[in-house]
PDB file of C-alpha atoms and ligand atoms in Angstrom:
ATOM      1  CA  MET A1166      27.787  34.139   6.663  1.00 95.00           C
ATOM      2  CA  ARG A1167      29.868  31.273   6.145  1.00 97.00           C
ATOM      3  CA  ILE A1168      33.537  32.077   7.960  1.00 98.00           C
ATOM      4  CA  LEU A1169      36.684  30.036   7.820  1.00 98.00           C
ATOM      5  CA  VAL A1170      38.846  30.266  10.731  1.00 98.00           C
ATOM      6  CA  THR A1171      42.425  29.202  10.387  1.00 98.00           C
ATOM      7  CA  ASN A1172      45.790  30.042  11.811  1.00 98.00           C
ATOM      8  CA  ASP A1173      49.472  29.118  11.912  1.00 98.00           C
ATOM      9  CA  ASP A1174      49.856  28.182  15.720  1.00 98.00           C
ATOM     10  CA  GLY A1175      48.034  25.086  15.153  1.00 98.00           C
ATOM     11  CA  TYR A1176      44.337  24.061  15.855  1.00 98.00           C
ATOM     12  CA  ALA A1177      44.642  23.956  19.433  1.00 97.00           C
ATOM     13  CA  ALA A1178      45.760  27.524  20.119  1.00 98.00           C
ATOM     14  CA  GLU A1179      44.097  29.660  22.527  1.00 98.00           C
ATOM     15  CA  GLY A1180      44.087  32.557  19.862  1.00 98.00           C
ATOM     16  CA  LEU A1181      42.231  30.363  17.451  1.00 98.00           C
ATOM     17  CA  ARG A1182      39.666  29.574  19.868  1.00 98.00           C
ATOM     18  CA  VAL A1183      38.817  32.869  21.196  1.00 98.00           C
ATOM     19  CA  LEU A1184      38.776  34.158  17.466  1.00 98.00           C
ATOM     20  CA  ALA A1185      36.547  31.303  16.507  1.00 98.00           C
ATOM     21  CA  GLU A1186      34.084  32.005  19.285  1.00 98.00           C
ATOM     22  CA  ALA A1187      33.880  35.711  18.476  1.00 98.00           C
ATOM     23  CA  MET A1188      33.109  34.703  14.924  1.00 98.00           C
ATOM     24  CA  GLU A1189      30.513  32.350  15.966  1.00 98.00           C
ATOM     25  CA  GLU A1190      28.438  35.264  16.943  1.00 98.00           C
ATOM     26  CA  ILE A1191      28.714  36.836  13.092  1.00 98.00           C
ATOM     27  CA  GLY A1192      28.197  33.585  11.352  1.00 97.00           C
ATOM     28  CA  GLU A1193      28.686  30.056  10.708  1.00 98.00           C
ATOM     29  CA  VAL A1194      32.047  29.095  11.557  1.00 98.00           C
ATOM     30  CA  VAL A1195      34.252  26.216  10.259  1.00 98.00           C
ATOM     31  CA  VAL A1196      37.644  25.731  11.427  1.00 98.00           C
ATOM     32  CA  VAL A1197      40.426  24.219   9.394  1.00 98.00           C
ATOM     33  CA  ALA A1198      43.859  24.766  10.893  1.00 98.00           C
ATOM     34  CA  PRO A1199      47.112  23.393  11.142  1.00 98.00           C
ATOM     35  CA  GLU A1200      47.880  20.334  13.417  1.00 98.00           C
ATOM     36  CA  ARG A1201      51.066  21.538  14.597  1.00 97.00           C
ATOM     37  CA  GLU A1202      52.402  24.926  15.110  1.00 97.00           C
ATOM     38  CA  LYS A1203      53.609  26.297  11.500  1.00 96.00           C
ATOM     39  CA  SER A1204      54.420  29.595  12.366  1.00 94.00           C
ATOM     40  CA  ALA A1205      56.869  31.461  10.051  1.00 93.00           C
ATOM     41  CA  THR A1206      55.899  29.503   6.975  1.00 96.00           C
ATOM     42  CA  GLY A1207      54.627  32.238   4.963  1.00 96.00           C
ATOM     43  CA  ARG A1208      52.574  31.013   1.990  1.00 96.00           C
ATOM     44  CA  ALA A1209      54.302  27.513   1.867  1.00 97.00           C
ATOM     45  CA  LEU A1210      52.157  24.794   0.161  1.00 97.00           C
ATOM     46  CA  THR A1211      52.869  21.249   0.889  1.00 97.00           C
ATOM     47  CA  LEU A1212      53.363  19.286  -2.450  1.00 97.00           C
ATOM     48  CA  GLY A1213      55.996  16.617  -1.653  1.00 96.00           C
ATOM     49  CA  HIS A1214      53.426  14.196   0.588  1.00 96.00           C
ATOM     50  CA  PRO A1215      49.981  13.671   1.286  1.00 96.00           C
ATOM     51  CA  LEU A1216      47.809  15.585   3.816  1.00 97.00           C
ATOM     52  CA  ARG A1217      45.399  14.094   6.467  1.00 97.00           C
ATOM     53  CA  LEU A1218      42.465  15.842   7.518  1.00 98.00           C
ATOM     54  CA  ARG A1219      41.058  15.174  11.196  1.00 98.00           C
ATOM     55  CA  ALA A1220      37.775  15.986  12.467  1.00 98.00           C
ATOM     56  CA  HIS A1221      37.820  16.763  16.098  1.00 97.00           C
ATOM     57  CA  ARG A1222      34.096  17.888  16.413  1.00 96.00           C
ATOM     58  CA  GLU A1223      31.411  19.347  14.132  1.00 97.00           C
ATOM     59  CA  ASN A1224      33.109  22.115  12.020  1.00 98.00           C
ATOM     60  CA  TRP A1225      36.397  21.806  13.504  1.00 98.00           C
ATOM     61  CA  TYR A1226      39.133  20.166  11.655  1.00 98.00           C
ATOM     62  CA  SER A1227      43.126  20.042  11.501  1.00 98.00           C
ATOM     63  CA  VAL A1228      45.408  19.276   8.806  1.00 98.00           C
ATOM     64  CA  ASP A1229      48.254  16.958   9.556  1.00 97.00           C
ATOM     65  CA  ASP A1230      51.590  18.549   8.754  1.00 94.00           C
ATOM     66  CA  GLY A1231      49.506  21.106   7.015  1.00 97.00           C
ATOM     67  CA  THR A1232      50.336  24.872   6.461  1.00 98.00           C
ATOM     68  CA  PRO A1233      47.956  27.563   6.718  1.00 98.00           C
ATOM     69  CA  THR A1234      47.835  27.743   2.977  1.00 98.00           C
ATOM     70  CA  ASP A1235      47.180  24.077   2.861  1.00 98.00           C
ATOM     71  CA  CYS A1236      44.443  24.745   5.508  1.00 98.00           C
ATOM     72  CA  VAL A1237      42.775  27.255   3.103  1.00 98.00           C
ATOM     73  CA  ASN A1238      42.911  24.989   0.055  1.00 97.00           C
ATOM     74  CA  MET A1239      41.623  21.989   1.927  1.00 98.00           C
ATOM     75  CA  ALA A1240      38.843  24.133   3.093  1.00 98.00           C
ATOM     76  CA  PHE A1241      37.997  25.729  -0.265  1.00 97.00           C
ATOM     77  CA  HIS A1242      38.348  22.496  -2.339  1.00 96.00           C
ATOM     78  CA  SER A1243      37.173  19.880   0.309  1.00 97.00           C
ATOM     79  CA  VAL A1244      35.694  20.586   3.850  1.00 98.00           C
ATOM     80  CA  MET A1245      33.771  23.545   2.440  1.00 98.00           C
ATOM     81  CA  ALA A1246      33.635  22.885  -1.207  1.00 97.00           C
ATOM     82  CA  GLU A1247      29.671  22.548  -1.300  1.00 97.00           C
ATOM     83  CA  ARG A1248      29.241  25.834   0.446  1.00 97.00           C
ATOM     84  CA  PRO A1249      32.308  27.818   0.367  1.00 96.00           C
ATOM     85  CA  PRO A1250      33.304  30.547   2.899  1.00 97.00           C
ATOM     86  CA  ASP A1251      32.368  34.135   2.374  1.00 97.00           C
ATOM     87  CA  LEU A1252      35.268  35.375   4.672  1.00 97.00           C
ATOM     88  CA  ILE A1253      38.511  33.996   5.746  1.00 98.00           C
ATOM     89  CA  VAL A1254      39.999  35.022   9.233  1.00 98.00           C
ATOM     90  CA  SER A1255      43.494  33.848  10.379  1.00 98.00           C
ATOM     91  CA  GLY A1256      44.596  34.179  13.948  1.00 97.00           C
ATOM     92  CA  ILE A1257      44.638  35.274  16.488  1.00 98.00           C
ATOM     93  CA  ASN A1258      48.507  34.784  15.978  1.00 98.00           C
ATOM     94  CA  ARG A1259      50.639  34.591  19.443  1.00 98.00           C
ATOM     95  CA  GLY A1260      52.824  37.622  18.734  1.00 97.00           C
ATOM     96  CA  SER A1261      52.559  40.622  16.389  1.00 96.00           C
ATOM     97  CA  ASN A1262      53.087  40.453  12.715  1.00 97.00           C
ATOM     98  CA  LEU A1263      54.125  43.822  11.804  1.00 96.00           C
ATOM     99  CA  GLY A1264      56.064  45.550   8.807  1.00 95.00           C
ATOM    100  CA  ASP A1265      58.287  43.460   6.987  1.00 91.00           C
ATOM    101  CA  ASP A1266      57.616  40.349   8.780  1.00 92.00           C
ATOM    102  CA  VAL A1267      54.310  39.859   7.043  1.00 95.00           C
ATOM    103  CA  THR A1268      56.138  37.600   4.341  1.00 95.00           C
ATOM    104  CA  TYR A1269      57.325  35.305   7.037  1.00 95.00           C
ATOM    105  CA  SER A1270      54.115  35.181   8.637  1.00 97.00           C
ATOM    106  CA  GLY A1271      51.785  31.995   8.062  1.00 98.00           C
ATOM    107  CA  THR A1272      48.911  33.835   9.716  1.00 98.00           C
ATOM    108  CA  VAL A1273      49.225  36.575   7.088  1.00 98.00           C
ATOM    109  CA  GLY A1274      50.093  33.884   4.591  1.00 98.00           C
ATOM    110  CA  ALA A1275      46.487  32.208   5.034  1.00 98.00           C
ATOM    111  CA  ALA A1276      44.865  35.841   4.100  1.00 98.00           C
ATOM    112  CA  PHE A1277      47.010  36.420   1.202  1.00 97.00           C
ATOM    113  CA  GLU A1278      45.888  32.735   0.228  1.00 97.00           C
ATOM    114  CA  ALA A1279      42.318  33.876   0.341  1.00 96.00           C
ATOM    115  CA  THR A1280      42.759  36.486  -2.447  1.00 93.00           C
ATOM    116  CA  MET A1281      43.549  33.620  -4.691  1.00 92.00           C
ATOM    117  CA  HIS A1282      39.865  32.473  -3.941  1.00 92.00           C
ATOM    118  CA  PHE A1283      38.639  36.133  -4.344  1.00 94.00           C
ATOM    119  CA  LEU A1284      37.564  36.065  -0.747  1.00 95.00           C
ATOM    120  CA  PRO A1285      37.855  38.843   1.828  1.00 97.00           C
ATOM    121  CA  ALA A1286      40.265  38.166   4.523  1.00 98.00           C
ATOM    122  CA  LEU A1287      41.727  39.398   7.822  1.00 98.00           C
ATOM    123  CA  ALA A1288      44.939  38.405   9.656  1.00 98.00           C
ATOM    124  CA  PHE A1289      44.670  38.855  13.410  1.00 98.00           C
ATOM    125  CA  SER A1290      47.738  39.030  15.588  1.00 98.00           C
ATOM    126  CA  GLN A1291      48.407  39.908  19.357  1.00 98.00           C
ATOM    127  CA  GLN A1292      51.334  41.729  20.431  1.00 98.00           C
ATOM    128  CA  ILE A1293      52.879  39.813  23.740  1.00 97.00           C
ATOM    129  CA  VAL A1294      54.658  41.960  26.374  1.00 96.00           C
ATOM    130  CA  SER A1295      56.107  39.959  29.214  1.00 95.00           C
ATOM    131  CA  GLY A1296      54.259  40.522  32.364  1.00 97.00           C
ATOM    132  CA  ARG A1297      51.000  40.743  31.096  1.00 97.00           C
ATOM    133  CA  ASP A1298      48.389  38.023  30.870  1.00 98.00           C
ATOM    134  CA  TYR A1299      48.234  36.723  27.713  1.00 98.00           C
ATOM    135  CA  SER A1300      44.958  35.067  27.842  1.00 98.00           C
ATOM    136  CA  GLU A1301      43.404  38.233  29.191  1.00 98.00           C
ATOM    137  CA  ASP A1302      44.707  40.224  26.289  1.00 98.00           C
ATOM    138  CA  VAL A1303      44.089  37.732  23.225  1.00 98.00           C
ATOM    139  CA  SER A1304      40.422  37.395  24.689  1.00 98.00           C
ATOM    140  CA  ARG A1305      39.822  41.163  24.610  1.00 98.00           C
ATOM    141  CA  SER A1306      41.355  41.238  21.139  1.00 98.00           C
ATOM    142  CA  ALA A1307      38.856  38.656  19.985  1.00 98.00           C
ATOM    143  CA  GLY A1308      36.072  41.188  20.878  1.00 98.00           C
ATOM    144  CA  GLN A1309      37.574  43.772  18.586  1.00 98.00           C
ATOM    145  CA  ALA A1310      37.998  41.235  15.963  1.00 98.00           C
ATOM    146  CA  GLY A1311      34.384  40.742  16.213  1.00 98.00           C
ATOM    147  CA  GLU A1312      33.867  44.479  16.139  1.00 98.00           C
ATOM    148  CA  ILE A1313      36.184  44.951  13.149  1.00 98.00           C
ATOM    149  CA  VAL A1314      34.412  42.172  11.235  1.00 98.00           C
ATOM    150  CA  ARG A1315      30.951  43.408  11.936  1.00 98.00           C
ATOM    151  CA  GLY A1316      32.211  47.011  10.874  1.00 97.00           C
ATOM    152  CA  LEU A1317      32.980  45.594   7.448  1.00 97.00           C
ATOM    153  CA  ILE A1318      29.706  44.154   6.767  1.00 97.00           C
ATOM    154  CA  GLY A1319      27.873  45.970   3.970  1.00 94.00           C
ATOM    155  CA  GLU A1320      24.206  47.067   3.891  1.00 94.00           C
ATOM    156  CA  ASP A1321      23.517  43.807   2.017  1.00 94.00           C
ATOM    157  CA  GLY A1322      24.850  41.674   4.728  1.00 92.00           C
ATOM    158  CA  SER A1323      27.790  40.598   2.888  1.00 92.00           C
ATOM    159  CA  MET A1324      31.598  41.314   3.441  1.00 94.00           C
ATOM    160  CA  LEU A1325      33.067  44.354   1.532  1.00 94.00           C
ATOM    161  CA  PRO A1326      34.726  43.149  -1.371  1.00 88.00           C
ATOM    162  CA  ASN A1327      38.322  43.068  -1.829  1.00 88.00           C
ATOM    163  CA  LEU A1328      39.346  42.804   1.479  1.00 95.00           C
ATOM    164  CA  LEU A1329      42.927  41.810   2.683  1.00 97.00           C
ATOM    165  CA  LEU A1330      43.613  43.381   6.302  1.00 98.00           C
ATOM    166  CA  ASN A1331      46.539  42.782   8.589  1.00 98.00           C
ATOM    167  CA  VAL A1332      45.492  43.629  12.050  1.00 98.00           C
ATOM    168  CA  ASN A1333      47.757  43.895  15.100  1.00 98.00           C
ATOM    169  CA  PHE A1334      46.512  44.333  18.539  1.00 98.00           C
ATOM    170  CA  PRO A1335      48.483  46.003  21.096  1.00 98.00           C
ATOM    171  CA  ALA A1336      49.025  44.127  24.303  1.00 98.00           C
ATOM    172  CA  VAL A1337      47.576  46.914  26.249  1.00 97.00           C
ATOM    173  CA  PRO A1338      43.777  47.918  26.094  1.00 97.00           C
ATOM    174  CA  SER A1339      43.337  49.368  22.662  1.00 96.00           C
ATOM    175  CA  GLN A1340      43.121  53.329  22.386  1.00 96.00           C
ATOM    176  CA  GLY A1341      41.287  52.808  19.270  1.00 97.00           C
ATOM    177  CA  LEU A1342      41.990  51.818  15.496  1.00 98.00           C
ATOM    178  CA  ARG A1343      44.701  53.211  13.328  1.00 98.00           C
ATOM    179  CA  TRP A1344      44.744  52.728   9.430  1.00 98.00           C
ATOM    180  CA  THR A1345      48.516  52.058   8.906  1.00 98.00           C
ATOM    181  CA  ARG A1346      51.112  51.116   6.563  1.00 97.00           C
ATOM    182  CA  LEU A1347      53.738  48.196   7.084  1.00 97.00           C
ATOM    183  CA  GLY A1348      57.002  49.589   9.122  1.00 96.00           C
ATOM    184  CA  LYS A1349      60.362  48.965   8.360  1.00 92.00           C
ATOM    185  CA  ARG A1350      62.287  46.555  10.370  1.00 87.00           C
ATOM    186  CA  PHE A1351      66.120  46.254  10.665  1.00 82.00           C
ATOM    187  CA  TYR A1352      66.408  42.603  11.812  1.00 74.00           C
ATOM    188  CA  GLU A1353      69.677  42.416  13.690  1.00 76.00           C
ATOM    189  CA  GLN A1354      69.339  38.773  12.761  1.00 75.00           C
ATOM    190  CA  SER A1355      71.785  36.474  14.152  1.00 85.00           C
ATOM    191  CA  ILE A1356      72.647  32.804  14.185  1.00 90.00           C
ATOM    192  CA  VAL A1357      73.535  31.267  17.439  1.00 91.00           C
ATOM    193  CA  LYS A1358      76.236  28.536  16.873  1.00 94.00           C
ATOM    194  CA  ARG A1359      76.570  26.097  19.494  1.00 95.00           C
ATOM    195  CA  GLN A1360      77.724  22.600  20.245  1.00 97.00           C
ATOM    196  CA  ASP A1361      75.178  19.590  21.044  1.00 97.00           C
ATOM    197  CA  PRO A1362      76.439  16.918  23.738  1.00 97.00           C
ATOM    198  CA  SER A1363      78.299  14.932  20.961  1.00 97.00           C
ATOM    199  CA  ASN A1364      80.098  17.778  20.064  1.00 97.00           C
ATOM    200  CA  LYS A1365      78.141  18.422  16.686  1.00 97.00           C
ATOM    201  CA  THR A1366      77.617  21.825  15.636  1.00 97.00           C
ATOM    202  CA  TYR A1367      74.012  23.316  15.657  1.00 96.00           C
ATOM    203  CA  TYR A1368      72.477  26.506  14.569  1.00 95.00           C
ATOM    204  CA  TRP A1369      69.613  28.445  15.920  1.00 92.00           C
ATOM    205  CA  ILE A1370      68.071  31.444  13.914  1.00 88.00           C
ATOM    206  CA  SER A1371      67.680  34.350  16.367  1.00 83.00           C
ATOM    207  CA  GLY A1372      67.887  38.038  16.641  1.00 77.00           C
ATOM    208  CA  THR A1373      66.473  41.137  17.924  1.00 79.00           C
ATOM    209  CA  PRO A1374      63.882  43.207  15.831  1.00 79.00           C
ATOM    210  CA  ARG A1375      64.908  46.933  15.634  1.00 87.00           C
ATOM    211  CA  TRP A1376      62.294  49.096  14.139  1.00 90.00           C
ATOM    212  CA  GLU A1377      62.466  52.279  11.953  1.00 86.00           C
ATOM    213  CA  SER A1378      60.362  54.815  14.104  1.00 76.00           C
ATOM    214  CA  SER A1379      58.195  56.380  11.701  1.00 88.00           C
ATOM    215  CA  GLU A1380      54.817  57.834  12.001  1.00 93.00           C
ATOM    216  CA  GLY A1381      51.904  56.201  10.184  1.00 97.00           C
ATOM    217  CA  THR A1382      53.333  52.595  10.334  1.00 97.00           C
ATOM    218  CA  ASP A1383      51.705  49.428  11.873  1.00 97.00           C
ATOM    219  CA  HIS A1384      54.621  49.280  14.321  1.00 96.00           C
ATOM    220  CA  ALA A1385      54.338  52.674  15.532  1.00 96.00           C
ATOM    221  CA  ALA A1386      50.498  52.512  16.147  1.00 97.00           C
ATOM    222  CA  VAL A1387      50.995  49.102  18.172  1.00 97.00           C
ATOM    223  CA  VAL A1388      53.686  50.935  20.254  1.00 96.00           C
ATOM    224  CA  ALA A1389      51.477  53.684  21.015  1.00 96.00           C
ATOM    225  CA  GLY A1390      48.765  51.538  22.222  1.00 98.00           C
ATOM    226  CA  TYR A1391      46.284  51.398  18.995  1.00 98.00           C
ATOM    227  CA  THR A1392      45.031  48.756  17.108  1.00 98.00           C
ATOM    228  CA  ALA A1393      46.753  48.799  13.475  1.00 98.00           C
ATOM    229  CA  VAL A1394      44.953  47.854  10.526  1.00 98.00           C
ATOM    230  CA  THR A1395      47.109  47.629   7.387  1.00 98.00           C
ATOM    231  CA  PRO A1396      45.299  46.976   4.000  1.00 98.00           C
ATOM    232  CA  LEU A1397      47.520  44.731   1.944  1.00 98.00           C
ATOM    233  CA  HIS A1398      47.815  43.248  -1.491  1.00 95.00           C
ATOM    234  CA  LEU A1399      49.367  40.210  -2.888  1.00 92.00           C
ATOM    235  CA  ASP A1400      50.818  42.212  -6.245  1.00 93.00           C
ATOM    236  CA  LEU A1401      54.494  42.546  -4.935  1.00 93.00           C
ATOM    237  CA  THR A1402      55.175  44.649  -8.226  1.00 95.00           C
ATOM    238  CA  ASP A1403      57.375  47.800  -7.624  1.00 94.00           C
ATOM    239  CA  ASP A1404      55.210  50.057  -9.645  1.00 93.00           C
ATOM    240  CA  GLU A1405      57.605  52.984  -9.092  1.00 92.00           C
ATOM    241  CA  ALA A1406      60.482  51.020 -10.377  1.00 92.00           C
ATOM    242  CA  LEU A1407      58.408  49.939 -13.389  1.00 91.00           C
ATOM    243  CA  ASP A1408      57.625  53.253 -14.420  1.00 90.00           C
ATOM    244  CA  ALA A1409      61.108  54.766 -13.771  1.00 92.00           C
ATOM    245  CA  GLU A1410      64.453  54.709 -15.464  1.00 91.00           C
ATOM    246  CA  THR A1411      65.991  52.717 -12.629  1.00 93.00           C
ATOM    247  CA  PRO A1412      70.069  51.849 -12.925  1.00 93.00           C
ATOM    248  CA  ALA A1413      68.827  47.942 -13.190  1.00 92.00           C
ATOM    249  CA  ARG A1414      66.446  49.197 -16.063  1.00 91.00           C
ATOM    250  CA  GLN A1415      69.244  51.257 -17.788  1.00 92.00           C
ATOM    251  CA  HIS A1416      71.685  48.057 -17.584  1.00 92.00           C
ATOM    252  CA  LEU A1417      69.270  45.615 -19.067  1.00 90.00           C
ATOM    253  CA  ARG A1418      67.773  48.036 -21.790  1.00 89.00           C
ATOM    254  CA  HIS A1419      69.986  46.795 -24.728  1.00 85.00           C
ATOM    255  CA  LEU A1420      68.436  43.158 -23.919  1.00 87.00           C
ATOM    256  CA  GLU A1421      64.696  44.392 -24.505  1.00 84.00           C
ATOM    257  CA  SER A1422      64.844  44.747 -28.120  1.00 80.00           C
ATOM    258  CA  SER A1423      67.795  42.635 -29.157  1.00 73.00           C
ATOM    259  CA  GLY A1424      66.469  39.411 -27.753  1.00 72.00           C
ATOM    260  CA  LEU A1425      68.457  37.198 -25.251  1.00 78.00           C
ATOM    261  CA  PRO A1426      71.406  35.116 -26.433  1.00 76.00           C
ATOM    262  CA  GLY A1427      72.025  31.757 -24.931  1.00 73.00           C
TER     263      GLY A1427
HETATM  264 MN1   MN B 574      52.083  32.054  14.809  1.00 54.40          MN
END
């Protein structure tokens, strides 16, 4: 099995190293990861300037100024073009990627991109709790990532098809695995406004996440000390709204048959 490992924290991140090591026990690993941290870049694709590939050692590359999605494409169409990957794993991200945050996440973005190439993908993220030893926690989680990937290998030795899983590890030793849905977050997102030394105003996006505490969500599972596994799909269509007489549908009904003026 050929496994592409990427992330959004950059090629030198500890979470990537321990994940790559865990995957090396399962298959042949190729790392293609951003040169610098690209957290919260979602599925951003670089189109305005060229990308440069840097080889650090055998099967270990970074993409200068590349996003996670750039890296998946660079791997698929260049680095691994002759023998494409059978699986893409992303992470282990330094920090949770739960609920509504998944569309911000570059870690999850790389996994979404894998589906464009019809490849199974898993995104892994590590909860951080202050006072705990991150290195210890993320190493333990890498072992669990290996267990999860092994568990998804079918009898014919290949990965199960149509996999797009978002996995979040708790900071504490995991109580086990929970199959979850995305949680709902109320981001008390604020913008901090300050003055720099030359009296120019600058802004910093900040905020404290507040979560709706409902059973069955990824957030609830991680808070309870479980590893949350959330199946995702890239299709954002609201199927319920598609079939229902929503106010929006009613308001636009007259344009469905008359043709749009203008
Ligand atoms: Mn990150």
